Amino acid sequence: MEKDIRKNIYNFAKSWVLEAGKIIRKKMNDPLTIETKSHANDLVTAIDRDTESFFVNKIKSVYPNHQIIGEEGYGDEVTHLDGTVWIIDPIDGTMNFVHQKRNFAISVGIYQDGIGEIGFIYNVMEDVLYSAKRNEGAYKNHQKLPSKKAYVPLNQAILGLNHLWLCENRLVDVSAMQKLIKTVRGSRTYGSAALELAYVAEGTLDGYLTMRLAPWDIAAGKIIVEETGGVMTNVDGDEINMLGNNSIFVCNPSIQRVILDDYIKAGRK
Ligand code: 2AM
Ligand code: CA
């Protein structure tokens, strides 16, 4: 993507992300209608839908030829990543939004012919914006995030993961997950994949392991993490498919091989 074009898209996207966040904060204490989607704990509210619709209207008014993948279905039926594609989660961490009124984010990733060019993750209630442009580094508000050069020993690493891994033999055997958790220094669950990816980018998490995420959960985070020298693959160590679901492991490069080989692969179902 040409630099000038990218700069324009970045500026529009940034202003829309901040504006959407402001609208969400304003509506935060209005009565919420909560519906469920694929299962009883998969929640959606009118604010998720209105926020996505806000983005789609803005994008289509300025960039009618761009494609949009959005969680709530206001975007396009996207079957390929040719051209410019916006991948949007209007509220990532809807359960947190509903129950905690915090710990949720707007996630916007912008791809050109399948390559991540621009990413935004906006922690709405804390007013913290993580952003990145490909090859230009990642930022937390106006502060550039350092690149992950330092080696992190496994026994000093903090990992983000979903506790469901410890309850059921899903993609990785429970005993392999228990061994991993006993080896690392600590584990955390925040309930918003986008924020957990931002935490890996800023280094407050050394890695994040999670199941079956959709493109909108990870599109922005992949760009932001990679701009800090972090690495993201699926749990088999292969490239992410941005048009499907992926179980992902994202981390500081120094712990990638050992966790993929000795824990995930060893316990892979
Ligand atoms: P959401 O809030 O946008 O649904 C919670 O651990 C994380 O997983 C959140 O980022 C949440 O995104 C995501 N998530 C929850 N249910 C999901 C599903 N059925 N498919 C993909 N991602 C999901
Ligand atoms: Ca969502």
PDB file of C-alpha atoms and ligand atoms in Angstrom:
ATOM      1  CA  MET A   1       0.000   0.000   0.000  1.00  0.00           C
ATOM      2  CA  GLU A   2       1.315   3.430  -0.946  1.00  0.00           C
ATOM      3  CA  LYS A   3       2.476   5.487   2.029  1.00  0.00           C
ATOM      4  CA  ASP A   4       0.234   8.512   1.387  1.00  0.00           C
ATOM      5  CA  ILE A   5      -2.848   6.377   0.855  1.00  0.00           C
ATOM      6  CA  ARG A   6      -2.060   4.454   4.021  1.00  0.00           C
ATOM      7  CA  LYS A   7      -1.618   7.649   5.996  1.00  0.00           C
ATOM      8  CA  ASN A   8      -5.052   8.878   4.909  1.00  0.00           C
ATOM      9  CA  ILE A   9      -6.713   5.577   5.777  1.00  0.00           C
ATOM     10  CA  TYR A  10      -4.896   5.562   9.128  1.00  0.00           C
ATOM     11  CA  ASN A  11      -6.113   9.069   9.964  1.00  0.00           C
ATOM     12  CA  PHE A  12      -9.725   8.323   9.074  1.00  0.00           C
ATOM     13  CA  ALA A  13      -9.679   4.998  10.916  1.00  0.00           C
ATOM     14  CA  LYS A  14      -8.135   6.537  14.014  1.00  0.00           C
ATOM     15  CA  SER A  15     -10.726   9.321  14.169  1.00  0.00           C
ATOM     16  CA  TRP A  16     -13.589   6.818  13.721  1.00  0.00           C
ATOM     17  CA  VAL A  17     -12.203   4.501  16.432  1.00  0.00           C
ATOM     18  CA  LEU A  18     -11.951   7.392  18.906  1.00  0.00           C
ATOM     19  CA  GLU A  19     -15.400   8.702  17.963  1.00  0.00           C
ATOM     20  CA  ALA A  20     -16.982   5.244  18.328  1.00  0.00           C
ATOM     21  CA  GLY A  21     -15.340   4.892  21.745  1.00  0.00           C
ATOM     22  CA  LYS A  22     -16.744   8.234  22.842  1.00  0.00           C
ATOM     23  CA  ILE A  23     -20.263   7.186  21.785  1.00  0.00           C
ATOM     24  CA  ILE A  24     -19.916   3.890  23.691  1.00  0.00           C
ATOM     25  CA  ARG A  25     -18.786   5.710  26.849  1.00  0.00           C
ATOM     26  CA  LYS A  26     -21.769   8.058  26.555  1.00  0.00           C
ATOM     27  CA  LYS A  27     -24.229   5.144  26.238  1.00  0.00           C
ATOM     28  CA  MET A  28     -22.489   3.074  28.894  1.00  0.00           C
ATOM     29  CA  ASN A  29     -25.120   3.488  31.587  1.00  0.00           C
ATOM     30  CA  ASP A  30     -28.205   3.254  29.356  1.00  0.00           C
ATOM     31  CA  PRO A  31     -30.298   0.106  29.924  1.00  0.00           C
ATOM     32  CA  LEU A  32     -28.813  -2.776  27.899  1.00  0.00           C
ATOM     33  CA  THR A  33     -30.699  -5.343  25.862  1.00  0.00           C
ATOM     34  CA  ILE A  34     -28.565  -8.467  25.903  1.00  0.00           C
ATOM     35  CA  GLU A  35     -29.078 -11.243  23.391  1.00  0.00           C
ATOM     36  CA  THR A  36     -27.182 -14.473  22.852  1.00  0.00           C
ATOM     37  CA  LYS A  37     -25.691 -15.760  19.609  1.00  0.00           C
ATOM     38  CA  SER A  38     -24.038 -19.181  19.099  1.00  0.00           C
ATOM     39  CA  HIS A  39     -24.530 -20.239  22.750  1.00  0.00           C
ATOM     40  CA  ALA A  40     -25.812 -18.945  26.101  1.00  0.00           C
ATOM     41  CA  ASN A  41     -22.534 -17.159  26.954  1.00  0.00           C
ATOM     42  CA  ASP A  42     -21.947 -15.651  23.497  1.00  0.00           C
ATOM     43  CA  LEU A  43     -23.434 -12.212  24.102  1.00  0.00           C
ATOM     44  CA  VAL A  44     -24.353  -9.308  21.871  1.00  0.00           C
ATOM     45  CA  THR A  45     -25.970  -5.929  22.601  1.00  0.00           C
ATOM     46  CA  ALA A  46     -27.406  -3.123  20.523  1.00  0.00           C
ATOM     47  CA  ILE A  47     -24.174  -1.222  21.196  1.00  0.00           C
ATOM     48  CA  ASP A  48     -22.106  -3.945  19.455  1.00  0.00           C
ATOM     49  CA  ARG A  49     -24.427  -3.686  16.453  1.00  0.00           C
ATOM     50  CA  ASP A  50     -24.653   0.124  16.400  1.00  0.00           C
ATOM     51  CA  THR A  51     -20.873   0.475  16.673  1.00  0.00           C
ATOM     52  CA  GLU A  52     -20.234  -1.885  13.774  1.00  0.00           C
ATOM     53  CA  SER A  53     -22.884  -0.145  11.729  1.00  0.00           C
ATOM     54  CA  PHE A  54     -21.201   3.212  12.527  1.00  0.00           C
ATOM     55  CA  PHE A  55     -17.900   1.907  11.099  1.00  0.00           C
ATOM     56  CA  VAL A  56     -19.505   0.394   8.010  1.00  0.00           C
ATOM     57  CA  ASN A  57     -21.318   3.657   7.183  1.00  0.00           C
ATOM     58  CA  LYS A  58     -18.155   5.733   7.677  1.00  0.00           C
ATOM     59  CA  ILE A  59     -15.940   3.383   5.639  1.00  0.00           C
ATOM     60  CA  LYS A  60     -18.434   3.016   2.776  1.00  0.00           C
ATOM     61  CA  SER A  61     -18.897   6.806   2.573  1.00  0.00           C
ATOM     62  CA  VAL A  62     -15.165   7.434   2.043  1.00  0.00           C
ATOM     63  CA  TYR A  63     -13.943   4.121   0.602  1.00  0.00           C
ATOM     64  CA  PRO A  64     -16.845   2.481  -1.271  1.00  0.00           C
ATOM     65  CA  ASN A  65     -14.487  -0.051  -2.876  1.00  0.00           C
ATOM     66  CA  HIS A  66     -13.011  -1.369   0.357  1.00  0.00           C
ATOM     67  CA  GLN A  67     -14.334  -4.657   1.745  1.00  0.00           C
ATOM     68  CA  ILE A  68     -15.413  -5.051   5.370  1.00  0.00           C
ATOM     69  CA  ILE A  69     -15.441  -8.146   7.591  1.00  0.00           C
ATOM     70  CA  GLY A  70     -17.366  -7.408  10.791  1.00  0.00           C
ATOM     71  CA  GLU A  71     -18.407  -9.657  13.649  1.00  0.00           C
ATOM     72  CA  GLU A  72     -22.032  -8.531  13.660  1.00  0.00           C
ATOM     73  CA  GLY A  73     -22.589  -9.026   9.941  1.00  0.00           C
ATOM     74  CA  TYR A  74     -23.018  -5.427   8.699  1.00  0.00           C
ATOM     75  CA  GLY A  75     -19.987  -5.794   6.458  1.00  0.00           C
ATOM     76  CA  ASP A  76     -19.608  -7.723   3.221  1.00  0.00           C
ATOM     77  CA  GLU A  77     -19.595 -11.413   2.373  1.00  0.00           C
ATOM     78  CA  VAL A  78     -15.829 -11.524   2.035  1.00  0.00           C
ATOM     79  CA  THR A  79     -14.368 -14.600   0.333  1.00  0.00           C
ATOM     80  CA  HIS A  80     -10.879 -13.322  -0.505  1.00  0.00           C
ATOM     81  CA  LEU A  81      -8.418 -10.772   0.831  1.00  0.00           C
ATOM     82  CA  ASP A  82      -7.651  -9.015  -2.467  1.00  0.00           C
ATOM     83  CA  GLY A  83      -7.721  -5.203  -2.296  1.00  0.00           C
ATOM     84  CA  THR A  84      -8.253  -3.315   0.959  1.00  0.00           C
ATOM     85  CA  VAL A  85     -10.131  -5.216   3.665  1.00  0.00           C
ATOM     86  CA  TRP A  86     -11.180  -3.794   7.042  1.00  0.00           C
ATOM     87  CA  ILE A  87     -11.596  -6.452   9.756  1.00  0.00           C
ATOM     88  CA  ILE A  88     -13.634  -5.093  12.645  1.00  0.00           C
ATOM     89  CA  ASP A  89     -14.751  -6.175  16.076  1.00  0.00           C
ATOM     90  CA  PRO A  90     -16.933  -3.324  17.381  1.00  0.00           C
ATOM     91  CA  ILE A  91     -16.691  -4.635  20.943  1.00  0.00           C
ATOM     92  CA  ASP A  92     -14.179  -7.344  21.746  1.00  0.00           C
ATOM     93  CA  GLY A  93     -14.914  -8.691  25.203  1.00  0.00           C
ATOM     94  CA  THR A  94     -18.678  -8.249  25.136  1.00  0.00           C
ATOM     95  CA  MET A  95     -19.048 -10.306  28.324  1.00  0.00           C
ATOM     96  CA  ASN A  96     -16.759  -7.832  30.106  1.00  0.00           C
ATOM     97  CA  PHE A  97     -18.685  -4.943  28.557  1.00  0.00           C
ATOM     98  CA  VAL A  98     -21.958  -6.337  29.923  1.00  0.00           C
ATOM     99  CA  HIS A  99     -20.764  -7.559  33.332  1.00  0.00           C
ATOM    100  CA  GLN A 100     -17.858  -5.270  34.200  1.00  0.00           C
ATOM    101  CA  LYS A 101     -18.344  -2.159  32.079  1.00  0.00           C
ATOM    102  CA  ARG A 102     -14.620  -2.242  31.371  1.00  0.00           C
ATOM    103  CA  ASN A 103     -11.919  -4.520  29.895  1.00  0.00           C
ATOM    104  CA  PHE A 104     -13.295  -4.421  26.369  1.00  0.00           C
ATOM    105  CA  ALA A 105     -11.899  -2.956  23.163  1.00  0.00           C
ATOM    106  CA  ILE A 106     -12.678  -1.832  19.653  1.00  0.00           C
ATOM    107  CA  SER A 107     -10.460  -3.756  17.247  1.00  0.00           C
ATOM    108  CA  VAL A 108      -9.816  -2.619  13.664  1.00  0.00           C
ATOM    109  CA  GLY A 109      -7.284  -4.259  11.349  1.00  0.00           C
ATOM    110  CA  ILE A 110      -6.757  -3.059   7.791  1.00  0.00           C
ATOM    111  CA  TYR A 111      -5.244  -5.448   5.251  1.00  0.00           C
ATOM    112  CA  GLN A 112      -4.024  -4.872   1.703  1.00  0.00           C
ATOM    113  CA  ASP A 113      -3.970  -8.008  -0.467  1.00  0.00           C
ATOM    114  CA  GLY A 114      -3.769 -10.106   2.692  1.00  0.00           C
ATOM    115  CA  ILE A 115      -0.959  -8.124   4.322  1.00  0.00           C
ATOM    116  CA  GLY A 116      -1.674  -6.317   7.586  1.00  0.00           C
ATOM    117  CA  GLU A 117      -1.032  -2.589   7.101  1.00  0.00           C
ATOM    118  CA  ILE A 118      -2.799  -0.801   9.975  1.00  0.00           C
ATOM    119  CA  GLY A 119      -4.042  -1.953  13.362  1.00  0.00           C
ATOM    120  CA  PHE A 120      -5.984  -0.268  16.184  1.00  0.00           C
ATOM    121  CA  ILE A 121      -7.014  -1.702  19.525  1.00  0.00           C
ATOM    122  CA  TYR A 122      -8.829   0.831  21.679  1.00  0.00           C
ATOM    123  CA  ASN A 123      -9.371   0.149  25.373  1.00  0.00           C
ATOM    124  CA  VAL A 124     -12.508   2.259  25.481  1.00  0.00           C
ATOM    125  CA  MET A 125     -12.956   2.832  29.220  1.00  0.00           C
ATOM    126  CA  GLU A 126      -9.265   3.504  29.881  1.00  0.00           C
ATOM    127  CA  ASP A 127      -8.969   5.659  26.760  1.00  0.00           C
ATOM    128  CA  VAL A 128      -5.798   3.829  25.709  1.00  0.00           C
ATOM    129  CA  LEU A 129      -5.200   3.416  21.989  1.00  0.00           C
ATOM    130  CA  TYR A 130      -2.759   0.804  20.691  1.00  0.00           C
ATOM    131  CA  SER A 131      -1.880   1.382  17.050  1.00  0.00           C
ATOM    132  CA  ALA A 132       0.546   0.257  14.395  1.00  0.00           C
ATOM    133  CA  LYS A 133       1.443   0.715  10.781  1.00  0.00           C
ATOM    134  CA  ARG A 134       3.431  -2.043   9.081  1.00  0.00           C
ATOM    135  CA  ASN A 135       7.195  -1.358   9.318  1.00  0.00           C
ATOM    136  CA  GLU A 136       6.612   1.839  11.329  1.00  0.00           C
ATOM    137  CA  GLY A 137       6.383   0.369  14.822  1.00  0.00           C
ATOM    138  CA  ALA A 138       3.584   0.080  17.357  1.00  0.00           C
ATOM    139  CA  TYR A 139       2.362   2.695  19.809  1.00  0.00           C
ATOM    140  CA  LYS A 140       0.441   2.856  23.069  1.00  0.00           C
ATOM    141  CA  ASN A 141      -1.158   6.283  22.787  1.00  0.00           C
ATOM    142  CA  HIS A 142       1.819   8.433  21.725  1.00  0.00           C
ATOM    143  CA  GLN A 143       4.479   6.199  23.211  1.00  0.00           C
ATOM    144  CA  LYS A 144       6.385   3.847  20.923  1.00  0.00           C
ATOM    145  CA  LEU A 145       6.407   0.263  22.228  1.00  0.00           C
ATOM    146  CA  PRO A 146       9.882  -1.251  22.573  1.00  0.00           C
ATOM    147  CA  SER A 147      10.788  -4.244  20.425  1.00  0.00           C
ATOM    148  CA  LYS A 148      11.063  -7.641  22.105  1.00  0.00           C
ATOM    149  CA  LYS A 149      14.790  -8.209  22.003  1.00  0.00           C
ATOM    150  CA  ALA A 150      15.305  -9.523  25.528  1.00  0.00           C
ATOM    151  CA  TYR A 151      15.304 -13.238  26.209  1.00  0.00           C
ATOM    152  CA  VAL A 152      12.533 -14.329  28.605  1.00  0.00           C
ATOM    153  CA  PRO A 153      13.128 -17.595  30.479  1.00  0.00           C
ATOM    154  CA  LEU A 154      10.005 -19.751  30.638  1.00  0.00           C
ATOM    155  CA  ASN A 155       9.954 -19.712  34.433  1.00  0.00           C
ATOM    156  CA  GLN A 156       9.735 -15.897  34.340  1.00  0.00           C
ATOM    157  CA  ALA A 157       7.025 -15.693  31.682  1.00  0.00           C
ATOM    158  CA  ILE A 158       3.408 -14.637  32.252  1.00  0.00           C
ATOM    159  CA  LEU A 159       0.933 -16.220  29.863  1.00  0.00           C
ATOM    160  CA  GLY A 160      -2.585 -15.195  28.947  1.00  0.00           C
ATOM    161  CA  LEU A 161      -4.940 -18.092  28.385  1.00  0.00           C
ATOM    162  CA  ASN A 162      -8.536 -19.177  28.615  1.00  0.00           C
ATOM    163  CA  HIS A 163      -9.354 -21.262  31.680  1.00  0.00           C
ATOM    164  CA  LEU A 164     -11.508 -23.611  29.605  1.00  0.00           C
ATOM    165  CA  TRP A 165      -8.247 -25.263  28.510  1.00  0.00           C
ATOM    166  CA  LEU A 166      -7.907 -26.533  32.072  1.00  0.00           C
ATOM    167  CA  CYS A 167     -11.420 -27.972  32.274  1.00  0.00           C
ATOM    168  CA  GLU A 168     -11.697 -30.069  29.163  1.00  0.00           C
ATOM    169  CA  ASN A 169      -9.428 -31.965  26.802  1.00  0.00           C
ATOM    170  CA  ARG A 170      -9.980 -29.677  23.880  1.00  0.00           C
ATOM    171  CA  LEU A 171      -7.205 -28.904  21.423  1.00  0.00           C
ATOM    172  CA  VAL A 172      -4.475 -29.651  23.928  1.00  0.00           C
ATOM    173  CA  ASP A 173      -4.563 -32.305  26.630  1.00  0.00           C
ATOM    174  CA  VAL A 174      -5.431 -30.913  30.078  1.00  0.00           C
ATOM    175  CA  SER A 175      -2.302 -32.470  31.599  1.00  0.00           C
ATOM    176  CA  ALA A 176      -0.050 -30.684  29.077  1.00  0.00           C
ATOM    177  CA  MET A 177      -1.759 -27.394  29.937  1.00  0.00           C
ATOM    178  CA  GLN A 178      -1.305 -28.046  33.661  1.00  0.00           C
ATOM    179  CA  LYS A 179       2.400 -28.743  33.081  1.00  0.00           C
ATOM    180  CA  LEU A 180       2.728 -25.497  31.128  1.00  0.00           C
ATOM    181  CA  ILE A 181       0.984 -23.472  33.831  1.00  0.00           C
ATOM    182  CA  LYS A 182       3.167 -24.975  36.550  1.00  0.00           C
ATOM    183  CA  THR A 183       6.292 -24.115  34.526  1.00  0.00           C
ATOM    184  CA  VAL A 184       5.578 -20.478  33.734  1.00  0.00           C
ATOM    185  CA  ARG A 185       5.628 -17.790  36.404  1.00  0.00           C
ATOM    186  CA  GLY A 186       1.926 -16.982  36.122  1.00  0.00           C
ATOM    187  CA  SER A 187      -1.181 -17.120  33.959  1.00  0.00           C
ATOM    188  CA  ARG A 188      -3.910 -14.536  33.380  1.00  0.00           C
ATOM    189  CA  THR A 189      -7.314 -14.360  31.708  1.00  0.00           C
ATOM    190  CA  TYR A 190      -8.668 -10.957  30.685  1.00  0.00           C
ATOM    191  CA  GLY A 191     -11.580 -12.028  28.448  1.00  0.00           C
ATOM    192  CA  SER A 192     -10.810  -9.798  25.470  1.00  0.00           C
ATOM    193  CA  ALA A 193      -8.549 -11.364  22.875  1.00  0.00           C
ATOM    194  CA  ALA A 194      -7.784  -7.960  21.364  1.00  0.00           C
ATOM    195  CA  LEU A 195      -6.628  -6.555  24.703  1.00  0.00           C
ATOM    196  CA  GLU A 196      -4.626  -9.699  25.450  1.00  0.00           C
ATOM    197  CA  LEU A 197      -2.821  -9.247  22.139  1.00  0.00           C
ATOM    198  CA  ALA A 198      -2.180  -5.597  23.021  1.00  0.00           C
ATOM    199  CA  TYR A 199      -0.731  -6.759  26.363  1.00  0.00           C
ATOM    200  CA  VAL A 200       1.642  -9.115  24.522  1.00  0.00           C
ATOM    201  CA  ALA A 201       2.633  -6.161  22.324  1.00  0.00           C
ATOM    202  CA  GLU A 202       3.359  -3.943  25.327  1.00  0.00           C
ATOM    203  CA  GLY A 203       5.076  -6.806  27.181  1.00  0.00           C
ATOM    204  CA  THR A 204       2.763  -7.036  30.193  1.00  0.00           C
ATOM    205  CA  LEU A 205       2.055 -10.565  28.944  1.00  0.00           C
ATOM    206  CA  ASP A 206       4.869 -12.657  27.417  1.00  0.00           C
ATOM    207  CA  GLY A 207       2.440 -14.825  25.472  1.00  0.00           C
ATOM    208  CA  TYR A 208      -1.221 -15.597  24.855  1.00  0.00           C
ATOM    209  CA  LEU A 209      -2.681 -18.980  23.958  1.00  0.00           C
ATOM    210  CA  THR A 210      -6.292 -19.318  22.948  1.00  0.00           C
ATOM    211  CA  MET A 211      -8.772 -21.372  20.994  1.00  0.00           C
ATOM    212  CA  ARG A 212     -10.850 -20.775  17.904  1.00  0.00           C
ATOM    213  CA  LEU A 213     -10.673 -17.034  17.534  1.00  0.00           C
ATOM    214  CA  ALA A 214     -12.394 -15.308  14.643  1.00  0.00           C
ATOM    215  CA  PRO A 215     -10.554 -12.942  12.245  1.00  0.00           C
ATOM    216  CA  TRP A 216     -12.008  -9.835  13.955  1.00  0.00           C
ATOM    217  CA  ASP A 217     -10.578 -10.916  17.332  1.00  0.00           C
ATOM    218  CA  ILE A 218      -7.000 -11.012  16.003  1.00  0.00           C
ATOM    219  CA  ALA A 219      -6.695  -8.922  12.824  1.00  0.00           C
ATOM    220  CA  ALA A 220      -5.518  -5.712  14.502  1.00  0.00           C
ATOM    221  CA  GLY A 221      -3.566  -7.476  17.244  1.00  0.00           C
ATOM    222  CA  LYS A 222      -1.473  -9.448  14.764  1.00  0.00           C
ATOM    223  CA  ILE A 223      -0.190  -6.251  13.158  1.00  0.00           C
ATOM    224  CA  ILE A 224       0.456  -4.507  16.486  1.00  0.00           C
ATOM    225  CA  VAL A 225       2.221  -7.517  18.060  1.00  0.00           C
ATOM    226  CA  GLU A 226       4.384  -8.140  14.991  1.00  0.00           C
ATOM    227  CA  GLU A 227       5.482  -4.497  14.957  1.00  0.00           C
ATOM    228  CA  THR A 228       6.995  -5.080  18.404  1.00  0.00           C
ATOM    229  CA  GLY A 229       8.887  -8.179  17.237  1.00  0.00           C
ATOM    230  CA  GLY A 230       6.288 -10.603  18.619  1.00  0.00           C
ATOM    231  CA  VAL A 231       5.263 -13.708  16.699  1.00  0.00           C
ATOM    232  CA  MET A 232       1.812 -15.141  16.020  1.00  0.00           C
ATOM    233  CA  THR A 233       0.976 -18.552  14.575  1.00  0.00           C
ATOM    234  CA  ASN A 234      -1.769 -21.086  15.024  1.00  0.00           C
ATOM    235  CA  VAL A 235      -1.212 -23.778  17.665  1.00  0.00           C
ATOM    236  CA  ASP A 236       0.527 -25.992  15.094  1.00  0.00           C
ATOM    237  CA  GLY A 237       3.068 -23.264  14.381  1.00  0.00           C
ATOM    238  CA  ASP A 238       1.521 -22.510  10.985  1.00  0.00           C
ATOM    239  CA  GLU A 239       0.461 -19.206   9.450  1.00  0.00           C
ATOM    240  CA  ILE A 240      -2.867 -17.654  10.497  1.00  0.00           C
ATOM    241  CA  ASN A 241      -5.770 -17.869   8.050  1.00  0.00           C
ATOM    242  CA  MET A 242      -7.460 -14.446   8.181  1.00  0.00           C
ATOM    243  CA  LEU A 243     -10.618 -15.809   6.543  1.00  0.00           C
ATOM    244  CA  GLY A 244     -11.294 -18.552   9.089  1.00  0.00           C
ATOM    245  CA  ASN A 245     -11.098 -19.419  12.773  1.00  0.00           C
ATOM    246  CA  ASN A 246      -7.678 -19.971  14.348  1.00  0.00           C
ATOM    247  CA  SER A 247      -6.435 -21.304  17.665  1.00  0.00           C
ATOM    248  CA  ILE A 248      -3.451 -19.100  18.231  1.00  0.00           C
ATOM    249  CA  PHE A 249      -0.219 -18.812  20.148  1.00  0.00           C
ATOM    250  CA  VAL A 250       1.316 -15.353  20.150  1.00  0.00           C
ATOM    251  CA  CYS A 251       4.397 -14.446  22.148  1.00  0.00           C
ATOM    252  CA  ASN A 252       7.826 -13.036  22.654  1.00  0.00           C
ATOM    253  CA  PRO A 253       9.952 -14.997  20.129  1.00  0.00           C
ATOM    254  CA  SER A 254      12.214 -16.386  22.842  1.00  0.00           C
ATOM    255  CA  ILE A 255       9.469 -18.638  24.254  1.00  0.00           C
ATOM    256  CA  GLN A 256       7.794 -19.600  20.978  1.00  0.00           C
ATOM    257  CA  ARG A 257       9.627 -22.816  20.090  1.00  0.00           C
ATOM    258  CA  VAL A 258       9.749 -24.324  23.544  1.00  0.00           C
ATOM    259  CA  ILE A 259       6.035 -23.776  24.218  1.00  0.00           C
ATOM    260  CA  LEU A 260       4.929 -24.912  20.750  1.00  0.00           C
ATOM    261  CA  ASP A 261       7.115 -28.034  20.773  1.00  0.00           C
ATOM    262  CA  ASP A 262       7.348 -29.173  24.384  1.00  0.00           C
ATOM    263  CA  TYR A 263       3.871 -28.280  25.624  1.00  0.00           C
ATOM    264  CA  ILE A 264       1.349 -27.610  22.852  1.00  0.00           C
ATOM    265  CA  LYS A 265       2.575 -30.179  20.320  1.00  0.00           C
ATOM    266  CA  ALA A 266       3.240 -32.691  23.089  1.00  0.00           C
ATOM    267  CA  GLY A 267      -0.366 -32.402  24.275  1.00  0.00           C
ATOM    268  CA  ARG A 268      -2.052 -31.768  20.934  1.00  0.00           C
ATOM    269  CA  LYS A 269      -5.302 -33.711  20.519  1.00  0.00           C
TER     270      LYS A 269
HETATM  271  P1  2AM B   1     -16.110 -11.197  21.705  1.00  0.00           P
HETATM  272  O1  2AM B   1     -16.268 -10.614  23.034  1.00  0.00           O
HETATM  273  O2  2AM B   1     -16.007 -10.200  20.614  1.00  0.00           O
HETATM  274  O3  2AM B   1     -17.146 -12.263  21.409  1.00  0.00           O
HETATM  275  C1  2AM B   1     -12.933 -14.168  25.258  1.00  0.00           C
HETATM  276  O4  2AM B   1     -12.021 -15.106  25.755  1.00  0.00           O
HETATM  277  C2  2AM B   1     -12.490 -13.777  23.873  1.00  0.00           C
HETATM  278  O5  2AM B   1     -12.943 -14.767  22.923  1.00  0.00           O
HETATM  279  C3  2AM B   1     -13.101 -12.471  23.418  1.00  0.00           C
HETATM  280  O6  2AM B   1     -12.167 -11.817  22.617  1.00  0.00           O
HETATM  281  C4  2AM B   1     -14.324 -12.884  22.633  1.00  0.00           C
HETATM  282  O7  2AM B   1     -14.702 -11.948  21.659  1.00  0.00           O
HETATM  283  C5  2AM B   1     -13.821 -14.147  21.978  1.00  0.00           C
HETATM  284  N1  2AM B   1     -14.915 -15.070  21.674  1.00  0.00           N
HETATM  285  C6  2AM B   1     -15.961 -15.371  22.459  1.00  0.00           C
HETATM  286  N2  2AM B   1     -16.783 -16.263  21.865  1.00  0.00           N
HETATM  287  C7  2AM B   1     -16.228 -16.528  20.666  1.00  0.00           C
HETATM  288  C8  2AM B   1     -16.604 -17.370  19.568  1.00  0.00           C
HETATM  289  N3  2AM B   1     -17.697 -18.130  19.596  1.00  0.00           N
HETATM  290  N4  2AM B   1     -15.790 -17.383  18.482  1.00  0.00           N
HETATM  291  C9  2AM B   1     -14.686 -16.624  18.442  1.00  0.00           C
HETATM  292  N5  2AM B   1     -14.280 -15.807  19.443  1.00  0.00           N
HETATM  293  C10 2AM B   1     -15.036 -15.756  20.544  1.00  0.00           C
HETATM  294 CA    CA B   2     -17.342  -8.660  19.504  1.00  0.00          CA
END
